Tab-separated table of C-alpha atoms in Angstrom:
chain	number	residue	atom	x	y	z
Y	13	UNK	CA	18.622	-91.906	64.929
Y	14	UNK	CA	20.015	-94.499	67.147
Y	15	UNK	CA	23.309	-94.028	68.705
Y	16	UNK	CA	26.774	-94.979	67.164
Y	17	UNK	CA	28.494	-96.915	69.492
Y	18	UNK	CA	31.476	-99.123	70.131
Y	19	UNK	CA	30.671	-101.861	72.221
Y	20	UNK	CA	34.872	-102.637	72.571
Y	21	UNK	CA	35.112	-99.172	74.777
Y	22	UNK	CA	33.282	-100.323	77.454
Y	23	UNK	CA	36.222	-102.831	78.734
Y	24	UNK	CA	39.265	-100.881	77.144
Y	25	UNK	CA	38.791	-98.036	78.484
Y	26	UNK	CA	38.431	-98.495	81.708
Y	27	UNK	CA	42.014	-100.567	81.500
Y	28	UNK	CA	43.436	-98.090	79.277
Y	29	UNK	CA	42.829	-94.931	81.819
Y	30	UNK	CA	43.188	-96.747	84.604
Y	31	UNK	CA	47.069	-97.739	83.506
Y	32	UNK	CA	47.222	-93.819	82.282
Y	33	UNK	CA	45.932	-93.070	85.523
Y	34	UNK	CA	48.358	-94.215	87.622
Y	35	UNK	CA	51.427	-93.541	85.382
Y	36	UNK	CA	50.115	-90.207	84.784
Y	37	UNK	CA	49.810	-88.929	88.397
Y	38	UNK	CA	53.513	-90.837	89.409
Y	39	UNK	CA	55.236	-89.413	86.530
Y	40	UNK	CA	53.538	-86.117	86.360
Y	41	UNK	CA	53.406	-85.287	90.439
Y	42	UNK	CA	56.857	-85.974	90.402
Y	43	UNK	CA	57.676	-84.185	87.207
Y	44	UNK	CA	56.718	-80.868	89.151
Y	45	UNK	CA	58.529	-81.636	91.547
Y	46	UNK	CA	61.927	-81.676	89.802
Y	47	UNK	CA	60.784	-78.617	87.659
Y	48	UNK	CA	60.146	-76.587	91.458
Y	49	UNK	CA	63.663	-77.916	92.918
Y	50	UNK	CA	65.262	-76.460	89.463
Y	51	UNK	CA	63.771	-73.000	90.208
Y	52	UNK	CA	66.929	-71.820	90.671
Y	53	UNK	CA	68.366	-72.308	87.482
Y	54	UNK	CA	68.075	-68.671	85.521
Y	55	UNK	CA	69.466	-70.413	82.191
Y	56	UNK	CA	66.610	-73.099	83.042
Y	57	UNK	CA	63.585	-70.618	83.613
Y	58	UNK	CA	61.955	-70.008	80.021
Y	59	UNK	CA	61.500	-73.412	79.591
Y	60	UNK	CA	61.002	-74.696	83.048
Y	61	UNK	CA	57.932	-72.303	82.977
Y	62	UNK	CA	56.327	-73.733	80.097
Y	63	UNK	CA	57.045	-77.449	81.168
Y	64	UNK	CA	55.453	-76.663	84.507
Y	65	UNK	CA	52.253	-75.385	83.265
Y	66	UNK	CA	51.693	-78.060	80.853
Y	67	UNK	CA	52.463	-80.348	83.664
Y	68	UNK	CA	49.670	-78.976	85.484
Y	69	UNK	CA	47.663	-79.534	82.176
Y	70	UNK	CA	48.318	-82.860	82.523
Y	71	UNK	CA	47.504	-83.452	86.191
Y	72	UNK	CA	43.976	-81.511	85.135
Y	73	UNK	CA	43.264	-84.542	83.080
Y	74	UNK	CA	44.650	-87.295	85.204
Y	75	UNK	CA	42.534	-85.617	88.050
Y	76	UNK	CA	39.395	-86.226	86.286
Y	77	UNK	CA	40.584	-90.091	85.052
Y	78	UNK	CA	38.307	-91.698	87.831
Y	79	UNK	CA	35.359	-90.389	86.623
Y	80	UNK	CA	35.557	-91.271	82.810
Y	81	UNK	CA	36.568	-94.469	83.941
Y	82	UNK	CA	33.297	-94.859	86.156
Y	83	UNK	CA	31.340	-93.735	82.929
Y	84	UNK	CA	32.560	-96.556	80.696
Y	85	UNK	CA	32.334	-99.343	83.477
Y	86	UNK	CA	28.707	-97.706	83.501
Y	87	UNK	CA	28.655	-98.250	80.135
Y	88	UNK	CA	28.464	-94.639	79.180
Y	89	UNK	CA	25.895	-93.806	81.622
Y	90	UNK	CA	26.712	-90.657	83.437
Y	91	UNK	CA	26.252	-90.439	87.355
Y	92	UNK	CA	27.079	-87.667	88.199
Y	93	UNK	CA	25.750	-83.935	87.373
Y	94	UNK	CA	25.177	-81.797	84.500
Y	95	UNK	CA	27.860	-79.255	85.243
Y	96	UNK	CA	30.815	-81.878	86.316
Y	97	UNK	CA	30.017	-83.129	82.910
Y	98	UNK	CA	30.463	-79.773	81.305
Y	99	UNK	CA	33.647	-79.495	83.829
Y	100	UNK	CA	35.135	-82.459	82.523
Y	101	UNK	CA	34.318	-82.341	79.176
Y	102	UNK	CA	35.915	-78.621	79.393
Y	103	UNK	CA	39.041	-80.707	80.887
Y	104	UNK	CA	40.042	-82.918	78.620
Y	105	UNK	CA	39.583	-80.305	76.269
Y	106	UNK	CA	42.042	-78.175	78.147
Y	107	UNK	CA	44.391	-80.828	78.352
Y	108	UNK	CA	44.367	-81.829	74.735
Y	109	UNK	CA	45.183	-78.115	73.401
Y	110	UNK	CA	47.524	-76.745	76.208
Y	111	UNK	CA	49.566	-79.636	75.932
Y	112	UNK	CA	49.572	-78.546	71.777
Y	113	UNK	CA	50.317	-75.451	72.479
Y	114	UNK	CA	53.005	-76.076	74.858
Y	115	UNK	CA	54.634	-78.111	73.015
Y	116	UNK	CA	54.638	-75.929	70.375
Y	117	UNK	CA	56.213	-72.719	72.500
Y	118	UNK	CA	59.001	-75.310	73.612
Y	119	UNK	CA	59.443	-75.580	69.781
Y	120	UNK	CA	59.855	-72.157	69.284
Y	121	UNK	CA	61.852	-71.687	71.963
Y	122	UNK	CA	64.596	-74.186	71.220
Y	123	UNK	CA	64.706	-73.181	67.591
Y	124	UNK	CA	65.017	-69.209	68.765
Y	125	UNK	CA	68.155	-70.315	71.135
Y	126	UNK	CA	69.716	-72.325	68.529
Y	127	UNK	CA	69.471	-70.212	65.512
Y	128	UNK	CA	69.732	-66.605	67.250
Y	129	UNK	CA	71.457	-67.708	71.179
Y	130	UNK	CA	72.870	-64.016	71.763
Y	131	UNK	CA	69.334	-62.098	71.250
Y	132	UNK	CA	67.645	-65.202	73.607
Y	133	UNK	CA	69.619	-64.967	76.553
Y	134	UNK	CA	70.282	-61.488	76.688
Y	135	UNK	CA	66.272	-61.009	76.506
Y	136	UNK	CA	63.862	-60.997	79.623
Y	137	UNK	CA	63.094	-65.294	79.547
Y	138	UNK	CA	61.396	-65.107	82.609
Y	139	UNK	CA	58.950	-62.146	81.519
Y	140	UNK	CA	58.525	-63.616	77.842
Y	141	UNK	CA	57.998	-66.822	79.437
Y	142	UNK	CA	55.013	-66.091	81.782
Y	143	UNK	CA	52.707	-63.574	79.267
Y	144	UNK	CA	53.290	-66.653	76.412
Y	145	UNK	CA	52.276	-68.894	79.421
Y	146	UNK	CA	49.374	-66.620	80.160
Y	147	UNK	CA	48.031	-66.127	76.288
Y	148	UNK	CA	47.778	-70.005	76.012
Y	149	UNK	CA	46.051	-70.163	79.139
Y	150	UNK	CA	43.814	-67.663	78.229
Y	151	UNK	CA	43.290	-68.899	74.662
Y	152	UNK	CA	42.504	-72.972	75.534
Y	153	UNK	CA	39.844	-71.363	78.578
Y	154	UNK	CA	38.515	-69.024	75.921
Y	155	UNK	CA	37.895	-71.676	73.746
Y	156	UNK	CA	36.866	-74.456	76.588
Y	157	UNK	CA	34.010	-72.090	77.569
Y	158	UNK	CA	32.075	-73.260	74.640
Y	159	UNK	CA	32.100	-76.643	76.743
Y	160	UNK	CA	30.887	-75.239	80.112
Y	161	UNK	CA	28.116	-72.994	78.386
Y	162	UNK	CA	26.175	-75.764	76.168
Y	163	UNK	CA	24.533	-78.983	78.136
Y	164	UNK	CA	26.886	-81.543	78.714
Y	165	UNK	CA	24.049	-84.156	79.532
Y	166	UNK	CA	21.745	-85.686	77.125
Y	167	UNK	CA	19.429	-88.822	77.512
Y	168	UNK	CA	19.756	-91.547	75.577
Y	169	UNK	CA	16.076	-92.978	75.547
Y	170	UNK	CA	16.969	-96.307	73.395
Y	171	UNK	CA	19.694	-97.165	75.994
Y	172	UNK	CA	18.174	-95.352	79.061
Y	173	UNK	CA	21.610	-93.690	79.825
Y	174	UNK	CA	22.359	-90.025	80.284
Y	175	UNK	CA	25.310	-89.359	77.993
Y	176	UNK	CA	27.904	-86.958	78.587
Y	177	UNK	CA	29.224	-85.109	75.592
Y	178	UNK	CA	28.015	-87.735	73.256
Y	179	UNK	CA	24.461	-86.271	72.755
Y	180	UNK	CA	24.877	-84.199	69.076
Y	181	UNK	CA	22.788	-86.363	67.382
Y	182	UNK	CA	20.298	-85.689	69.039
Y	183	UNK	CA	19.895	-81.974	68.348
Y	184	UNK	CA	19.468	-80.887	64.508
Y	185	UNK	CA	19.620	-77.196	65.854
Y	186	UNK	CA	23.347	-78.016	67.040
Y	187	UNK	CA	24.426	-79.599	64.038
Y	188	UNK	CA	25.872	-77.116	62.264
Y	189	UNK	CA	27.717	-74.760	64.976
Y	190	UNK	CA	29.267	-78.508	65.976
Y	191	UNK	CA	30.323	-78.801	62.469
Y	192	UNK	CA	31.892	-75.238	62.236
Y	193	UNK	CA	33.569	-75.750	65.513
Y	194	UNK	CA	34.881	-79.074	64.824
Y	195	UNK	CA	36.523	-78.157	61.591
Y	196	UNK	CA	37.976	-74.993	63.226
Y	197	UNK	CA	39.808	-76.658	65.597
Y	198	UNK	CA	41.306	-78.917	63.022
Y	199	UNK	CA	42.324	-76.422	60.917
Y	200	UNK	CA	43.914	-74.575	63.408
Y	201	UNK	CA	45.802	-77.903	65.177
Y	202	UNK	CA	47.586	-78.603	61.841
Y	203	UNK	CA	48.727	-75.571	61.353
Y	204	UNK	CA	50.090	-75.693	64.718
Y	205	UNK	CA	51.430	-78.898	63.786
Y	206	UNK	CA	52.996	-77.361	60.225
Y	207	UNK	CA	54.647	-74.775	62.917
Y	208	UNK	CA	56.329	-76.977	64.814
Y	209	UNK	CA	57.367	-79.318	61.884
Y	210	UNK	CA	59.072	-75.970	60.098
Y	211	UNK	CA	60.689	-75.069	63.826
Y	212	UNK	CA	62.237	-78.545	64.460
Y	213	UNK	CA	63.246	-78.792	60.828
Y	214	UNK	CA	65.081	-75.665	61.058
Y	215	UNK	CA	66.742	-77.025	63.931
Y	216	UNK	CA	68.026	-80.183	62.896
Y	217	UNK	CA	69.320	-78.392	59.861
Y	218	UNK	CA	71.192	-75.937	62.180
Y	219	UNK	CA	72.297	-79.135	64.136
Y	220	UNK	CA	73.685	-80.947	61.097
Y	221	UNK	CA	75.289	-78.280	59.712
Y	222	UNK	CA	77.837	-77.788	62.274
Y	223	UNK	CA	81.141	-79.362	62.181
Y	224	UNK	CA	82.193	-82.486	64.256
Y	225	UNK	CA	85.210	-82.982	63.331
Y	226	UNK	CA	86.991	-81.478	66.744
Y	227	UNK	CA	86.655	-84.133	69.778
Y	228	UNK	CA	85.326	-81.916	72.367
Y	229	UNK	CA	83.868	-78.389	71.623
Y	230	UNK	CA	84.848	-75.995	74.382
Y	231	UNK	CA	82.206	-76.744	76.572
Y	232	UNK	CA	84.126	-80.039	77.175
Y	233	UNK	CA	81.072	-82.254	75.663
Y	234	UNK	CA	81.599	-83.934	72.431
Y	235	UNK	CA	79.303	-82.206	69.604
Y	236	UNK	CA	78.294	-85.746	68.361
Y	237	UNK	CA	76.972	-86.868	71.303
Y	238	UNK	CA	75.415	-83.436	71.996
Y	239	UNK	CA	73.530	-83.235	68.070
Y	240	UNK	CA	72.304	-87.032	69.087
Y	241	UNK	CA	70.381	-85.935	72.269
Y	242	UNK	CA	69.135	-82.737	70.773
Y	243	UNK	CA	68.045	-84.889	67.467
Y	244	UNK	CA	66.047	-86.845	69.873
Y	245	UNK	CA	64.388	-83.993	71.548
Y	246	UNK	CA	62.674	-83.230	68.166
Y	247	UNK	CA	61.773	-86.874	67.780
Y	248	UNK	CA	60.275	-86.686	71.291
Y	249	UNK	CA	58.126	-83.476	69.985
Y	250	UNK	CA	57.190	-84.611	66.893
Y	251	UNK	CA	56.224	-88.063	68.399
Y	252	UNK	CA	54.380	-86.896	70.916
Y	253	UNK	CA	51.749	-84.961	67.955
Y	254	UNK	CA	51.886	-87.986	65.568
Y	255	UNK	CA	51.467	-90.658	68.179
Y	256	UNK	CA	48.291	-88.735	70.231
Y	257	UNK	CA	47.348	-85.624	68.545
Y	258	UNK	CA	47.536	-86.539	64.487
Y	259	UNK	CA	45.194	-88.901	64.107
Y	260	UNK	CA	42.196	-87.828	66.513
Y	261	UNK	CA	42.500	-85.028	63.707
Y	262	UNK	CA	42.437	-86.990	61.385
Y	263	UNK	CA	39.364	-88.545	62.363
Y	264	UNK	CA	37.605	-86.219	64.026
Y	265	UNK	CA	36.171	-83.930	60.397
Y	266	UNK	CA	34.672	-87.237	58.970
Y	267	UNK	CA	33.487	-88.989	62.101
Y	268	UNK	CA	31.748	-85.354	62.806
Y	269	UNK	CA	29.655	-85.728	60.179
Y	270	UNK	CA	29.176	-89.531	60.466
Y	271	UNK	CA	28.007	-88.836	63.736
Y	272	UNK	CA	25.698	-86.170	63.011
Y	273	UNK	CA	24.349	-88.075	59.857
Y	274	UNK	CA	25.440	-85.113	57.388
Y	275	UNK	CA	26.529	-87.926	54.734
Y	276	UNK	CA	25.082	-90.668	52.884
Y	277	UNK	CA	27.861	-93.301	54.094
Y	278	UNK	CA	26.472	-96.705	55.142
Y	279	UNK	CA	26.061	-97.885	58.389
Y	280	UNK	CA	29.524	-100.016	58.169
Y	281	UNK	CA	31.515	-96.952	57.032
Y	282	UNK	CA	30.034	-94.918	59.687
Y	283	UNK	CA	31.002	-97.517	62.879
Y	284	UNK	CA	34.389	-97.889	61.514
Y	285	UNK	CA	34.799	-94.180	62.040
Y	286	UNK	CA	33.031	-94.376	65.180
Y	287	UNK	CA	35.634	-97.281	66.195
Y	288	UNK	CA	38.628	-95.215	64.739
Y	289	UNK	CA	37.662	-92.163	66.863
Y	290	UNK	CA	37.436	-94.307	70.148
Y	291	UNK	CA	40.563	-95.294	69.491
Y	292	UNK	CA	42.344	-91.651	69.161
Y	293	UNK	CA	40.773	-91.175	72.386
Y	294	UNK	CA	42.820	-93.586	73.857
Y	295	UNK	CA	46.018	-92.265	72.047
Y	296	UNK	CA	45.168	-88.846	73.363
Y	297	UNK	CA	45.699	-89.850	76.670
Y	298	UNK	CA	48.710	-91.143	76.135
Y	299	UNK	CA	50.358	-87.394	76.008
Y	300	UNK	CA	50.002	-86.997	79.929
Y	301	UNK	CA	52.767	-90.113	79.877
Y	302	UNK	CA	54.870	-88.822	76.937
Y	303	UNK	CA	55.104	-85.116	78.513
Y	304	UNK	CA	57.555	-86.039	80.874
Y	305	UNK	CA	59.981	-87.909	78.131
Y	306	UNK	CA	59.852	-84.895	75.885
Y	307	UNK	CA	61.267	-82.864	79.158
Y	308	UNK	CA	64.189	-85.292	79.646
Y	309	UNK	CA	64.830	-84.452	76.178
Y	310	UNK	CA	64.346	-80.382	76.488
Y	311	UNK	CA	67.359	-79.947	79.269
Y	312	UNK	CA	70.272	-81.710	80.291
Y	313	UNK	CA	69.194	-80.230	83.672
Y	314	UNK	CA	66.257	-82.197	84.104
Y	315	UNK	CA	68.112	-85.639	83.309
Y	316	UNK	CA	70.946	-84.605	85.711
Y	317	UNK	CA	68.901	-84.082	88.277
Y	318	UNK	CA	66.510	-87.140	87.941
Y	319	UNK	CA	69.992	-89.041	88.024
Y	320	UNK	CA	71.302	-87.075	90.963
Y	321	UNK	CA	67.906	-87.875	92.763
Y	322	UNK	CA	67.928	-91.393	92.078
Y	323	UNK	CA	71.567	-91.474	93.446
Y	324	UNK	CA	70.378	-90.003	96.476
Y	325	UNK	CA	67.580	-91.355	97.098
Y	326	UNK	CA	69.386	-94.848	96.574
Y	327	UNK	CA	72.383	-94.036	99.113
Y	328	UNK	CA	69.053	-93.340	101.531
Y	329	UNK	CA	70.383	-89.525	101.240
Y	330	UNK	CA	68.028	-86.467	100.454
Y	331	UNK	CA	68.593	-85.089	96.867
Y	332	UNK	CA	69.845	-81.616	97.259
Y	333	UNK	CA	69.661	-79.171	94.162
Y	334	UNK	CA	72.165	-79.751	91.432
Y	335	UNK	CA	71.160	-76.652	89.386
Y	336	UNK	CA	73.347	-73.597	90.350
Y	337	UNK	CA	71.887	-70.120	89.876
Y	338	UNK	CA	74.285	-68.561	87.009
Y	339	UNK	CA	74.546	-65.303	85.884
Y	340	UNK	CA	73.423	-63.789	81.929
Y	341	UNK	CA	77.145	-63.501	80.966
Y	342	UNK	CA	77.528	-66.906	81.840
Y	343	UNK	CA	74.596	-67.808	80.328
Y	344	UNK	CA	75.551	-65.723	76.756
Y	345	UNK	CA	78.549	-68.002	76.627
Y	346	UNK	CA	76.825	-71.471	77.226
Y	347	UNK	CA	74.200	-70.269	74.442
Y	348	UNK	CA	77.273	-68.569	72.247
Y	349	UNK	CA	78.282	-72.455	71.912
Y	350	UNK	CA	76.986	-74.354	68.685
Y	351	UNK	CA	74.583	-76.533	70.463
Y	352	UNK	CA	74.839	-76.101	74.185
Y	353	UNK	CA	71.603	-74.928	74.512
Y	354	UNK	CA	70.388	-78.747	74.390
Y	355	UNK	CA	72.685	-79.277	77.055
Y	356	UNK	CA	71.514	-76.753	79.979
């Protein structure tokens, strides 16, 4: 069968990852480097663990940005070899899924210091932090492999252009793992995505049920302004899986089949879901961008010591560390408080 395409894809997306592109690698580079210069920080190290590995998630993808963009000025025509197909392909994969289920270990984390703060700081963050780290690794490569072990390549006779990861309907024998795999993954994204929902709910309930009538809790920040910034640290979550994540998945189950011609649908139906899917390319993309907003919202640290740096780096001064190393007593009391964990 001839090959769905979207003609609009060819001049979007080279524009669209080309902005993401340099954004990306700006916000992302410098991302880890306020995450390294917070190392210090024992009440920070849990979560500055997980924000520095899906940083490097992101910087996987943004890496690889040149080369997609080359392919659609090419007008999907691959260049380059079989195996840096399957190695980018395996990439963007990564990308996609770490950055899911990073997000949703931030989740989990957050609503495990607000709803039980004694049991989370007096436990070993740094150790629980770097075997969680080290599951999702494993996990997202485990499941990437299927990308490095089939051919990435496949000619496109009608358009004489070698495709890269576009090829399915092409091979009947493929058709159905492709479908199995396909709906696997979605199945197991939303409920991911019911996960974190239930976690930030939770939260926000916790958050609203506390009092605000005193000015100042004893941590000398007003509770108020303190529920505001953590409320928008679960908008920043959630946001960041409805904006890129939701509807690729929403997509992806019916343009799978569209692709593969496993329905009757007409030929409109199927390049309107062929159109739609382009498009949640494009929104995926935009998580390597929204990462670094979510962390502003995660830790007062972070936005302290952007501000700090900009100060610094504005008085033509170098930006010196403005996380302290504190100890776990001290750290039991800033948890103990109703919602100072949003505020380390």
């Amino acid at each position: 069968s001839t090959f769905l395409d979207s003609e609009f894809r060819y001049t979007l997306f080279p524009a669209f990852y080309g902005v993401v592109f340099v954004i990306g690698l700006v916000a992302n580079v410098y991302a880890l480097y306020v995450l390294h210069h917070m190392r210090e920080s024992k009440a920070m190290n849990e979560i500055r663990i997980y924000m520095t590995n899906l940083t490097v998630a992101d910087l996987l993808f943004v890496c690889v940005l040149p080369f997609w963009i080359n392919y659609y000025i090419n007008r999907g025509d691959w260049m380059y070899s079989d195996f840096f197909c399957r190695i980018n392909g395996a990439l963007f994969f990564i990308n996609t899924y770490c950055s899911v289920l990073f997000l949703t270990v931030i989740s989990i984390n957050r609503y495990w210091a607000v709803t039980r703060p004694l049991v989370a700081a007096s436990s070993d963050c740094w150790r629980r932090g770097v075997i969680t780290s080290v599951i999702v690794w494993v996990v997202t490569l485990a499941a990437a492999s299927y990308n490095l072990a089939t051919p990435g390549v496949q000619r496109d006779d009608h358009a004489e252009v070698s495709r890269c990861f576009e090829g399915y309907h092409n091979n009947d024998s493929s058709k159905l793992p492709v479908i199995v795999i396909h709906f696997l993954i979605i199945g197991l994204f939303f409920t991911v995505f019911l996960l974190v929902v239930f976690c930030n709910m939770l939260i926000a309930c916790t958050l609203l049920s506390q009092p605000i009538s005193q000015p100042r809790s004893s941590t000398g920040r007003r509770p108020h302004g303190t529920k505001r910034r953590a409320l928008r640290m679960l908008c920043a979550v959630v946001g960041v899986f409805v904006i890129c994540f939701i509807p690729h998945h929403v997509v992806q189950g019916p343009w799978t089949l569209a692709v593969l011609n496993m329905t009757d649908w007409s030929q409109e139906t199927r390049q309107y879901l062929n159109d739609a899917h382009q498009v949640t390319l494009l929104l995926m993309g935009l998580n390597c961008i929204l990462d670094p907003i979510v962390y502003c919202f995660s830790t007062r640290k972070f936005r302290m010591y952007i501000q700090g740096h900009l100060k610094k780096v504005k008085h033509g001064k170098t930006c010196s560390n403005y996380t302290s190393t504190t100890g776990i007593s001290m750290k039991i009391r800033n948890q103990s408080e109703d919602l100072s964990v949003f505020e380390q």
